[in-house]
Structures are given as structure tokens and as C-alpha cells.
């Protein structure tokens, strides 16, 4: 005898991967990149006593690099 399963019925194919919300992923990536860039700029200003311009440029470059790295991972 075979047992019947009384679980909930799933619609669609069982082989479909779950859909990811790309807008949410992009927003999270941008926010993480901005926070990481701010952290890098603050650390550079604090540790190396550089000017504000150099700290801001280091933070901006870190944010762009981190954001690009995250987007490459997500793609």
C-alpha cells in the first residue's frame, strides 16, 4: 500500500528557483557600499591624519569598489 500525502499543493514546477527581488538586492548593495565607504574614509582620516579631501576621496573610491564587487557577486 502506498501512503498519500495530505500536504499543501504547490503551484508551478518544483524545479523553479525562488524569485529574488532585484530592486531590494540593489538597494542593500548600495547601502552597504555607502556605509563601507564612510567607514573607510573615517578610518583613513583618523589613522593617517590626512585632509578631509583625501579622506572623502578614499571613502568614495572604497564605496565604488565595494559596490561594484557586490554587484558582480549578485550577477
Short mmCIF file of C-alpha atoms in Angstrom, two decimals, residues 26-42 54-72:
data_model
loop_
_atom_site.label_atom_id
_atom_site.label_comp_id
_atom_site.label_asym_id
_atom_site.label_seq_id
_atom_site.Cartn_x
_atom_site.Cartn_y
_atom_site.Cartn_z
CA UNK A 26 20.47 46.51 -5.39
CA UNK A 27 19.29 48.80 -2.60
CA UNK A 28 21.03 46.68 0.03
CA UNK A 29 24.22 46.62 -2.06
CA UNK A 30 24.23 50.41 -2.44
CA UNK A 31 23.59 50.98 1.26
CA UNK A 32 26.35 48.55 2.28
CA UNK A 33 28.73 50.26 -0.17
CA UNK A 34 27.93 53.71 1.24
CA UNK A 35 28.38 52.55 4.83
CA UNK A 36 31.65 50.81 3.91
CA UNK A 37 32.90 53.93 2.13
CA UNK A 38 32.07 56.14 5.11
CA UNK A 39 33.86 53.71 7.40
CA UNK A 40 36.94 53.69 5.13
CA UNK A 41 37.02 57.49 4.96
CA UNK A 42 36.69 57.86 8.73
CA UNK A 54 41.76 62.78 0.82
CA UNK A 55 39.50 61.03 3.33
CA UNK A 56 36.39 61.76 1.25
CA UNK A 57 38.09 60.59 -1.95
CA UNK A 58 39.25 57.39 -0.23
CA UNK A 59 35.72 56.77 1.06
CA UNK A 60 34.20 57.40 -2.37
CA UNK A 61 36.65 55.03 -4.06
CA UNK A 62 36.02 52.39 -1.41
CA UNK A 63 32.25 52.77 -1.86
CA UNK A 64 32.53 52.41 -5.64
CA UNK A 65 34.82 49.41 -5.37
CA UNK A 66 32.70 47.68 -2.74
CA UNK A 67 29.50 48.39 -4.66
CA UNK A 68 30.97 47.03 -7.87
CA UNK A 69 32.23 43.94 -6.08
CA UNK A 70 28.80 43.28 -4.56
CA UNK A 71 27.04 43.74 -7.90
CA UNK A 72 29.45 41.31 -9.56
#
